Each structure stands twice: as C-alpha cells, then as structure tokens.
C-alpha cells in the first residue's frame, strides 16, 4: 500500500479509469508543475477494480468539459482546509468547443482557422461527437 | 416566422414553415406579375466560391424577378478571397451593403461560419459534398406539385450518395414525412455518409435499404432521384473514371419502372440519364429546374420579410 498525504487546499481527481490518469496530467500540463502533484496509478477501487488518482496541491482552473471528454468516469473534488467542499461527477459534455479537432479535410475548419471547433454529443454509449459544420462523426474513445 | 433567419441545412425550417414557402411559391407561379416589385431597393449578395450555373442564375433571376438587385462574385479568383480573406471577414463586409446573402463554397459548413458572423440572412447554396437545402426546396415542391403529397412514397436515390449533397439534404428533409421508404442505390464506395445512415435514418427508425442494382430497385419506386458522379469531389482521378458511368438510366430501364414513377435530377447531368429519357412523360427534371426559381423567389421574400 502506498500512502499519500491528504492535501490542505487544491483538487483531487479521483476514480480516473486506470491508465487514463496520464492523459489528464498531460492535458492539465501539470507534469512540469512547481507545486505538489501526486499521481497514483492502479490504486484499488471497490467500484472499478483499479483506478488512477491525481492530487494537486494548488488552485488551478480545470476545464470540466475537457476532463469529462477524457474520462467521464472521474470525479473532481475541491479541497479547502483538508475538507472536500465540492464534488463534481464528470460526464461526457453535450457540447465541446476547441477541444476536438475535425479531421475531415473537406470541413471548413480546415481553412477557416479562427472558426471555433464545435462538436456535439450524438452517441453517449459509443462516445461519438458530431462536427457542428460538416456533420462528420468522431469517436473520442482514444482522447 | 422566417424573417431574418438563415437557411443552412434542410431541417432549419419546420414542416409548416416549409409549407408556407411552398404556398407562396405556388402563388408566384400563378401570378408572377404581382410580385415584380416586392424586393425593390433590396440587395442580394451571391458569394460563389465554386462554379455554378443554374443555382446562381436561379437565385439571380429570382431576385431580379422580385424587383431587387444583385451583387457578388462567381468565382473566388475575382474577389478578395484570393488575397486570403476569411469567410468571417467577407460576410461581415458584405453585410454592410447587402440585405441577404447566398453562399456556395467547396468546404463543408462554410455557410454556417458565415451565418455565425452576421445577422443578415445567409442561404446555403451548396457546401462541398455536404448539403444543398435550396435544391431540396425545389425537389420537395416538385414532388408535392406532381404527387400531391410528400407522404407515403418509395424514393430511390441513385449514383453518388457519398458526395452528392443534394441527396443528403433530400434524405434529411423527406425523413420527416410519414411513410417514406428510401432505396439507396450506389456502388459500395459511394454509399451515404455515416452521419446520414446513423443520425438521420437509423436513429429515427426510417425504412431504408442499400442496393447496388438500379434494375432491382426500379419496379418498386415512386420517385427515382438520379445524381451525377461529381469529378470535383474525387481526390483520385482513377476512382472517378471507374465509377462515373456506373448508372445510366435509359429507355430500356424505364420499362422496368411503373407508369407514374417520377424521374428527378438536380442537374447538370452528364451521362447518367440518356437523352432519350427526356421525352418520357415521367421525366420531370427540367420542370424541376423551373420550380427552383419560383421556390427561391418565395424563400428570399420570406427571409427578407417582404
């Protein structure tokens, strides 16, 4: 058993699907952080068997839509004075802006660089999103 | 209320709003002289980033017949696009002068980018291989006028269903009506895109079959919608050459169809309908082109609120 201290103030991203923690670390860009970050891989979980956990001892802005896209199973806990003051269950966002990029070479976003990349959730089960402009469908399982 | 709205995709208007447009188009057909000055003082901008003859002429004729004026370009090389101007900037500038804009663009979703950057009504006149909603208005008005209804029809769409934007728009629009059955006739490589199969047909429980043989489908169809295999949509010339003459409707094949089947085509045609079919009373594609101008007149009036 690995012991990691609780944090006084910051964010704990819990119940991350085992193996997806590194994607969240990369997304948040906290691999180069100067404050304390604990990254636990393959911790045991009653609910999921194994999970990753990320503890960040700092107040940082997180894009819940982007995190939900990476791992809708995860939870974000806001910690103040060692106590969870807010718990957010992530979910696949209905709409994402400037997170997924349309891969269709015929899509207008391939030439109109300032147009926001907008995608809407069309199939929750298969994690499929549809481009607002060209209607191309992408699955975000690998995001 | 359609005043100030955009028409970017076939489902932007409800069925009752479409009926209003068709009712106005029918009034115009009966007495066009009554509408000869309703758009006096109004300016239509035609922004054609891709070649077009009939759609552009149809819009220009529609605006002139309503007493309005037209500005625009018919190929990007004659506009500031060649200098690298974005769609967003172009539409913002055009909106300083015009009251309504029509855009054709080779990239899918381009008219939507325009619409997001202006409150002036924007009409999609074809965006790449994606959608062509005003062709759909034309198709629906033609079917309604000839068949008397848009319900309970078996509709065959034949040819390039992958890049054929007119077929995508027509499928989306017809899928809202009762008792529509689709027969999608195409080679494996040119089948409808996934989003049409999944989001429009499967998810909404619409009846459809995908077949390769036109002869097999013909006897059961109420409408045959032929399309051209479009050279400009292929990245690979070899694929185009291999597929371009896959389906040719001729007098012999027409014998397989029943006597009140309608043949439609968004035009221009190349080889996919033999000239001998033009004299068949079931051929409605030139009549369809005429309806196109009237329905665009009605659309312009509705969006301008005149």
Coordinates of C-alpha atoms in Angstrom, one line a residue:
Chain A
X1 CA 0.0 0.0 0.0
X2 CA 1.3 3.4 -1.0
X3 CA 0.5 6.2 1.4
X4 CA 0.0 9.7 0.1
X5 CA -0.9 12.5 2.5
X6 CA -4.1 14.4 2.1
X7 CA -3.8 17.9 0.7
X8 CA -4.8 21.1 2.5
X9 CA -6.0 23.1 -0.5
X10 CA -6.4 22.1 -4.1
X11 CA -8.0 19.5 -6.3
X12 CA -8.3 15.7 -6.2
X13 CA -9.3 14.0 -9.4
X14 CA -10.5 10.6 -8.3
X15 CA -12.0 7.5 -9.9
X16 CA -10.0 8.0 -13.0
X17 CA -10.1 5.0 -15.3
X18 CA -6.8 3.1 -14.8
X19 CA -4.4 4.2 -17.5
X20 CA -6.2 7.5 -18.3
X21 CA -4.5 9.5 -15.5
X22 CA -1.5 10.3 -17.6
X23 CA -3.8 11.8 -20.3
X24 CA -5.3 14.1 -17.7
X25 CA -1.8 15.0 -16.4
X26 CA -0.8 15.9 -20.0
X27 CA -4.0 17.8 -20.6
X28 CA -3.6 19.9 -17.5
X29 CA 0.1 20.4 -18.2
X30 CA 0.9 19.6 -14.6
X31 CA 3.9 17.3 -15.4
X32 CA 6.0 20.4 -15.1
X33 CA 4.3 22.0 -12.1
X34 CA 6.3 23.6 -9.3
X35 CA 3.6 22.8 -6.7
X36 CA 3.0 19.4 -5.2
X37 CA 1.2 16.9 -7.5
X38 CA 0.7 13.2 -6.6
X39 CA -0.2 10.8 -9.3
X40 CA -1.2 7.3 -8.2
X41 CA -1.7 4.6 -10.8
X42 CA -3.7 1.4 -10.4
X43 CA -5.0 2.1 -6.9
X44 CA -7.5 -0.4 -5.8
X45 CA -11.1 0.6 -6.2
X46 CA -14.2 -1.1 -4.8
X47 CA -16.3 0.1 -7.7
X48 CA -13.9 -0.2 -10.6
X49 CA -11.3 -2.7 -9.5
X50 CA -8.4 -0.3 -10.4
X51 CA -8.3 3.5 -10.7
X52 CA -5.9 6.4 -11.1
X53 CA -5.9 9.3 -8.7
X54 CA -4.3 12.8 -9.1
X55 CA -3.8 15.1 -6.2
X56 CA -2.9 18.7 -7.0
X57 CA -1.9 20.9 -4.1
X58 CA -2.8 24.2 -5.8
X59 CA -5.9 26.1 -7.1
X60 CA -5.9 25.6 -10.8
X61 CA -8.5 26.1 -13.5
X62 CA -9.8 22.9 -14.9
X63 CA -12.0 22.6 -18.0
X64 CA -14.6 20.2 -16.8
X65 CA -15.8 19.6 -20.4
X66 CA -12.4 18.6 -21.5
X67 CA -11.9 16.3 -18.4
X68 CA -15.3 14.7 -19.0
X69 CA -14.3 14.0 -22.5
X70 CA -11.0 12.3 -21.4
X71 CA -12.7 10.3 -18.7
X72 CA -16.4 10.7 -17.9
X73 CA -16.0 8.2 -15.0
X74 CA -13.7 10.5 -13.0
X75 CA -14.7 12.9 -10.1
X76 CA -13.2 16.2 -9.3
X77 CA -13.1 17.1 -5.6
X78 CA -12.3 20.6 -4.5
X79 CA -10.4 20.7 -1.2
X80 CA -10.2 23.5 1.3
X81 CA -8.7 23.1 4.8
X82 CA -8.3 19.4 4.2
X83 CA -12.1 19.0 3.6
X84 CA -13.9 18.3 0.3
X85 CA -16.1 21.4 -0.2
X86 CA -17.4 20.4 -3.7
X87 CA -17.6 17.1 -5.5
X88 CA -18.2 17.1 -9.3
X89 CA -19.1 13.9 -11.1
X90 CA -17.7 14.3 -14.6
X91 CA -19.8 13.3 -17.6
X92 CA -19.4 13.5 -21.4
X93 CA -20.2 17.1 -22.2
X94 CA -23.1 17.7 -24.6
X95 CA -21.1 20.3 -26.5
X96 CA -17.3 20.9 -26.7
X97 CA -15.6 23.9 -28.1
X98 CA -11.9 23.9 -29.2
X99 CA -11.1 20.5 -27.7
X100 CA -11.6 18.1 -30.5
X101 CA -10.3 19.0 -34.0
X102 CA -12.3 18.0 -37.1
X103 CA -10.2 15.6 -39.2
X104 CA -12.4 15.9 -42.3
X105 CA -10.2 17.5 -44.9
X106 CA -13.4 18.9 -46.6
X107 CA -14.6 20.6 -43.4
X108 CA -14.5 24.4 -43.4
X109 CA -12.5 24.4 -40.2
X110 CA -9.5 23.1 -42.3
X111 CA -9.3 26.5 -43.9
X112 CA -11.1 28.9 -41.6
X113 CA -8.6 28.8 -38.8
X114 CA -10.5 31.2 -36.5
X115 CA -13.7 29.3 -36.6
X116 CA -14.2 27.6 -33.2
X117 CA -14.1 23.8 -33.4
X118 CA -17.6 22.8 -32.1
X119 CA -18.7 19.3 -31.6
X120 CA -22.0 17.9 -30.1
X121 CA -22.5 14.6 -28.4
X122 CA -24.6 12.3 -30.6
X123 CA -24.0 8.8 -29.1
X124 CA -23.1 8.6 -25.4
X125 CA -22.6 4.8 -25.4
X126 CA -20.1 4.9 -28.3
X127 CA -18.7 8.3 -27.2
X128 CA -19.4 9.8 -30.6
X129 CA -19.4 13.5 -31.4
X130 CA -20.5 15.3 -34.5
X131 CA -18.8 18.3 -36.0
X132 CA -21.1 21.4 -36.0
X133 CA -20.0 22.4 -39.5
X134 CA -19.6 19.2 -41.7
X135 CA -21.5 16.7 -39.5
X136 CA -18.6 14.3 -39.5
X137 CA -18.8 11.9 -36.6
X138 CA -15.8 11.1 -34.5
X139 CA -15.4 8.8 -31.5
X140 CA -13.4 10.1 -28.6
X141 CA -12.6 6.8 -27.0
X142 CA -8.9 7.5 -27.6
X143 CA -8.9 11.1 -26.4
Chain B
X1 CA -41.7 33.5 -38.8
X2 CA -38.9 33.2 -41.2
X3 CA -37.8 36.8 -41.4
X4 CA -34.2 37.3 -40.6
X5 CA -33.5 33.5 -40.4
X6 CA -30.7 31.6 -42.2
X7 CA -31.2 28.5 -44.4
X8 CA -28.1 26.4 -43.9
X9 CA -29.4 22.9 -43.5
X10 CA -32.6 21.2 -44.7
X11 CA -34.1 20.9 -41.2
X12 CA -33.7 24.6 -40.4
X13 CA -37.3 25.1 -41.2
X14 CA -40.2 23.2 -39.7
X15 CA -42.7 21.3 -41.9
X16 CA -45.2 24.1 -41.5
X17 CA -42.6 26.8 -42.4
X18 CA -41.8 24.8 -45.5
X19 CA -45.5 24.6 -46.4
X20 CA -45.6 28.4 -46.1
X21 CA -42.7 28.7 -48.5
X22 CA -44.3 26.3 -50.9
X23 CA -47.7 28.1 -50.7
X24 CA -46.0 31.4 -51.6
X25 CA -44.1 29.7 -54.4
X26 CA -47.4 28.4 -55.8
X27 CA -48.9 31.9 -55.6
X28 CA -45.9 33.3 -57.5
X29 CA -46.2 30.6 -60.2
X30 CA -49.9 31.6 -60.8
X31 CA -49.4 35.3 -60.9
X32 CA -45.7 36.3 -61.0
X33 CA -46.5 39.9 -62.0
X34 CA -48.0 40.5 -58.6
X35 CA -44.5 40.1 -57.1
X36 CA -42.5 42.0 -59.6
X37 CA -41.6 44.8 -57.2
X38 CA -41.8 43.4 -53.8
X39 CA -38.0 43.4 -53.3
X40 CA -37.4 46.9 -54.8
X41 CA -34.5 48.5 -53.0
X42 CA -33.2 45.2 -51.7
X43 CA -29.8 43.8 -52.5
X44 CA -28.9 40.1 -52.8
X45 CA -25.2 39.2 -52.5
X46 CA -24.2 36.0 -54.3
X47 CA -20.9 34.6 -52.9
X48 CA -19.9 31.7 -55.2
X49 CA -16.6 30.3 -54.2
X50 CA -17.2 27.3 -56.5
X51 CA -18.5 27.3 -60.1
X52 CA -22.3 27.2 -60.5
X53 CA -24.5 27.9 -63.4
X54 CA -28.1 27.0 -62.6
X55 CA -28.1 27.7 -58.9
X56 CA -26.5 31.1 -59.3
X57 CA -28.7 32.0 -62.3
X58 CA -31.7 30.8 -60.4
X59 CA -31.0 33.0 -57.4
X60 CA -30.1 36.0 -59.6
X61 CA -33.2 35.5 -61.8
X62 CA -35.3 35.1 -58.6
X63 CA -34.1 38.4 -57.2
X64 CA -34.5 40.3 -60.4
X65 CA -38.0 39.0 -60.9
X66 CA -38.8 40.3 -57.4
X67 CA -37.6 43.8 -58.4
X68 CA -34.4 43.5 -56.3
X69 CA -30.7 43.9 -57.3
X70 CA -27.8 41.5 -57.2
X71 CA -24.0 41.9 -56.4
X72 CA -21.4 39.2 -55.9
X73 CA -18.8 37.1 -57.4
X74 CA -19.0 33.8 -59.3
X75 CA -15.5 32.5 -58.7
X76 CA -13.1 33.3 -55.8
X77 CA -10.3 34.5 -58.1
X78 CA -12.3 37.6 -58.8
X79 CA -12.7 38.5 -55.1
X80 CA -10.6 39.3 -52.1
X81 CA -10.7 35.6 -51.2
X82 CA -7.7 35.3 -53.5
X83 CA -5.9 37.6 -51.0
X84 CA -6.6 35.2 -48.2
X85 CA -9.6 36.9 -46.6
X86 CA -11.5 34.7 -44.2
X87 CA -15.2 33.8 -44.7
X88 CA -16.0 35.6 -41.4
X89 CA -14.4 38.9 -42.7
X90 CA -16.0 38.6 -46.1
X91 CA -19.5 38.2 -44.7
X92 CA -19.1 41.0 -42.2
X93 CA -18.1 43.3 -45.1
X94 CA -20.9 42.1 -47.4
X95 CA -23.4 42.6 -44.7
X96 CA -22.6 46.4 -44.7
X97 CA -24.1 46.6 -48.2
X98 CA -26.5 43.7 -48.8
X99 CA -29.8 42.6 -47.2
X100 CA -29.4 38.9 -47.8
X101 CA -26.6 36.6 -49.0
X102 CA -26.3 33.3 -50.9
X103 CA -23.1 31.3 -50.5
X104 CA -21.7 28.3 -52.3
X105 CA -18.4 27.0 -51.1
X106 CA -16.3 23.9 -51.7
X107 CA -15.8 23.4 -47.9
X108 CA -18.4 21.7 -45.8
X109 CA -20.1 24.0 -43.3
X110 CA -18.7 27.3 -44.8
X111 CA -22.2 29.0 -44.9
X112 CA -22.5 28.2 -41.2
X113 CA -19.3 30.1 -40.5
X114 CA -20.8 33.0 -42.4
X115 CA -24.1 32.8 -40.6
X116 CA -22.3 32.8 -37.2
X117 CA -20.7 36.1 -38.1
X118 CA -23.7 38.1 -39.3
X119 CA -27.3 38.8 -38.5
X120 CA -28.1 39.1 -42.3
X121 CA -29.9 36.1 -43.6
X122 CA -27.5 33.6 -45.2
X123 CA -28.6 30.9 -47.6
X124 CA -26.5 27.8 -48.2
X125 CA -26.4 27.3 -52.0
X126 CA -24.2 24.1 -51.6
X127 CA -21.3 23.5 -49.3
X128 CA -18.9 20.9 -50.8
X129 CA -20.3 17.4 -50.6
X130 CA -22.4 18.2 -47.6
X131 CA -25.8 19.9 -48.1
X132 CA -27.8 21.8 -50.7
X133 CA -31.0 22.9 -48.9
X134 CA -32.4 25.1 -51.6
X135 CA -32.2 22.3 -54.1
X136 CA -34.2 20.3 -51.6
X137 CA -36.9 23.0 -51.5
X138 CA -37.0 22.7 -55.3
X139 CA -37.2 18.9 -55.1
X140 CA -39.9 18.9 -52.4
X141 CA -42.0 21.5 -54.3
X142 CA -41.7 19.4 -57.5
X143 CA -42.7 16.2 -55.7
X144 CA -45.6 17.9 -53.9
X145 CA -46.9 19.5 -57.1
X146 CA -46.8 16.3 -59.1
X147 CA -47.7 13.7 -56.5
X148 CA -49.9 15.9 -54.4
X149 CA -48.3 15.0 -51.1
X150 CA -44.9 14.3 -49.5
X151 CA -46.1 11.3 -47.6
X152 CA -46.1 7.5 -48.3
X153 CA -43.6 7.4 -51.1
X154 CA -40.8 5.0 -52.0
X155 CA -37.9 7.2 -53.0
X156 CA -34.9 5.8 -54.8
X157 CA -31.7 7.9 -54.8
X158 CA -29.1 6.7 -57.3
X159 CA -25.5 7.5 -58.0
X160 CA -23.0 9.3 -55.8
X161 CA -24.7 9.2 -52.4
X162 CA -21.4 9.9 -50.6
X163 CA -20.5 13.3 -52.0
X164 CA -23.9 14.1 -53.5
X165 CA -25.0 17.0 -51.3
X166 CA -28.5 17.2 -52.9
X167 CA -29.2 13.6 -51.8
X168 CA -28.1 14.3 -48.2
X169 CA -30.4 17.2 -47.9
X170 CA -33.3 15.5 -49.6
X171 CA -33.0 12.4 -47.4
X172 CA -32.9 14.6 -44.2
X173 CA -35.9 16.6 -45.4
X174 CA -38.0 13.6 -46.6
X175 CA -37.2 11.6 -43.5
X176 CA -39.6 13.9 -41.5
X177 CA -42.6 12.9 -43.6
X178 CA -44.9 9.9 -42.9
X179 CA -44.4 6.6 -44.7
X180 CA -41.3 7.5 -46.6
X181 CA -39.2 4.5 -47.7
X182 CA -35.7 5.0 -49.1
X183 CA -33.9 2.8 -51.6
X184 CA -30.3 3.9 -51.7
X185 CA -28.7 2.8 -55.0
X186 CA -25.0 3.2 -55.2
X187 CA -21.7 1.3 -55.5
X188 CA -20.1 0.4 -52.2
X189 CA -17.6 3.3 -52.4
X190 CA -20.3 5.9 -52.9
X191 CA -22.7 5.0 -50.2
X192 CA -24.3 7.6 -47.9
X193 CA -22.0 9.1 -45.2
X194 CA -22.2 7.6 -41.7
X195 CA -24.0 10.6 -40.3
X196 CA -26.9 10.1 -42.7
X197 CA -27.1 6.4 -42.1
X198 CA -26.8 6.7 -38.3
X199 CA -28.2 10.0 -37.3
X200 CA -30.9 10.5 -40.0
X201 CA -32.1 7.1 -40.9
X202 CA -31.3 4.5 -38.2
X203 CA -31.7 6.7 -35.2
X204 CA -35.1 8.0 -36.4
X205 CA -36.2 4.5 -37.4
X206 CA -36.7 5.3 -41.1
X207 CA -37.2 2.5 -43.6
X208 CA -34.2 2.2 -46.0
X209 CA -32.3 -0.3 -48.0
X210 CA -28.9 0.0 -49.7
X211 CA -28.6 -1.8 -53.0
X212 CA -26.2 -1.7 -55.9
X213 CA -28.6 -2.7 -58.7
X214 CA -30.7 0.0 -60.3
X215 CA -32.7 -2.6 -62.2
X216 CA -33.6 -4.4 -59.0
X217 CA -35.0 -1.1 -57.4
X218 CA -36.8 0.4 -60.4
X219 CA -40.1 -1.6 -60.2
X220 CA -40.9 -0.5 -56.6
X221 CA -40.1 3.2 -56.9
X222 CA -42.5 6.2 -56.8
X223 CA -39.6 8.5 -57.4
X224 CA -36.1 8.0 -58.9
X225 CA -33.7 10.7 -58.0
X226 CA -30.7 10.4 -60.2
X227 CA -27.4 12.1 -59.5
X228 CA -24.2 12.8 -61.3
X229 CA -20.9 11.4 -60.1
X230 CA -19.0 14.6 -59.5
X231 CA -15.5 14.7 -60.7
X232 CA -14.6 17.7 -58.5
X233 CA -15.3 15.7 -55.3
X234 CA -12.7 13.0 -56.0
X235 CA -9.1 13.2 -54.8
X236 CA -8.2 10.4 -57.2
X237 CA -8.9 10.6 -60.9
X238 CA -8.8 6.8 -61.3
X239 CA -11.7 6.3 -58.9
X240 CA -13.8 8.9 -60.8
X241 CA -13.2 7.2 -64.1
X242 CA -14.1 3.8 -62.7
X243 CA -17.3 5.0 -61.1
X244 CA -18.6 7.8 -63.3
X245 CA -20.8 5.7 -65.7
X246 CA -21.8 3.1 -63.2
X247 CA -25.5 4.0 -63.6
X248 CA -27.1 5.1 -66.8
X249 CA -30.9 5.4 -67.0
X250 CA -32.1 4.8 -70.5
X251 CA -35.4 3.9 -72.2
X252 CA -34.9 0.2 -71.7
X253 CA -34.5 0.5 -68.0
X254 CA -37.5 2.9 -67.8
X255 CA -39.6 -0.1 -68.9
X256 CA -39.0 -1.7 -65.5
X257 CA -40.5 1.3 -63.7
X258 CA -44.2 1.8 -63.1
X259 CA -46.1 4.3 -65.2
X260 CA -46.3 7.1 -62.7
X261 CA -42.8 7.0 -61.3
X262 CA -41.2 10.4 -61.4
X263 CA -37.6 10.8 -62.6
X264 CA -35.8 13.8 -60.9
X265 CA -32.3 15.1 -61.2
X266 CA -30.7 18.2 -59.7
X267 CA -28.9 18.8 -62.9
X268 CA -26.4 19.3 -64.6
X269 CA -26.5 15.7 -65.9
X270 CA -23.6 14.1 -67.8
X271 CA -24.3 10.5 -68.9
X272 CA -26.4 9.2 -66.1
X273 CA -29.7 9.9 -67.9
X274 CA -29.8 9.1 -71.6
X275 CA -31.2 11.9 -73.7
X276 CA -33.9 9.5 -75.0
X277 CA -35.5 9.6 -71.5
X278 CA -36.2 13.3 -71.8
X279 CA -39.3 12.7 -73.8
X280 CA -40.7 10.2 -71.4
X281 CA -43.6 11.7 -69.5
X282 CA -42.1 10.5 -66.3
X283 CA -39.1 12.8 -66.7
X284 CA -39.6 15.9 -64.6
X285 CA -36.0 17.2 -64.3
X286 CA -36.5 20.3 -66.5
X287 CA -39.7 21.2 -64.8
X288 CA -37.9 20.7 -61.5
X289 CA -35.4 23.4 -62.6
X290 CA -38.2 25.9 -63.2
X291 CA -39.7 25.2 -59.8
X292 CA -36.2 26.1 -58.5
X293 CA -36.5 29.7 -59.4
X294 CA -40.0 30.1 -58.0
X295 CA -39.2 28.5 -54.7
X296 CA -36.1 30.7 -54.4
X297 CA -38.3 33.7 -55.0
X298 CA -40.5 32.6 -52.2
X299 CA -37.5 31.9 -49.9
X300 CA -36.0 35.3 -50.5
X301 CA -39.3 37.0 -49.7
X302 CA -39.8 35.0 -46.5
X303 CA -36.3 35.7 -45.2
X304 CA -36.5 39.4 -46.0
X305 CA -40.0 39.5 -44.5
X306 CA -41.4 41.4 -47.6

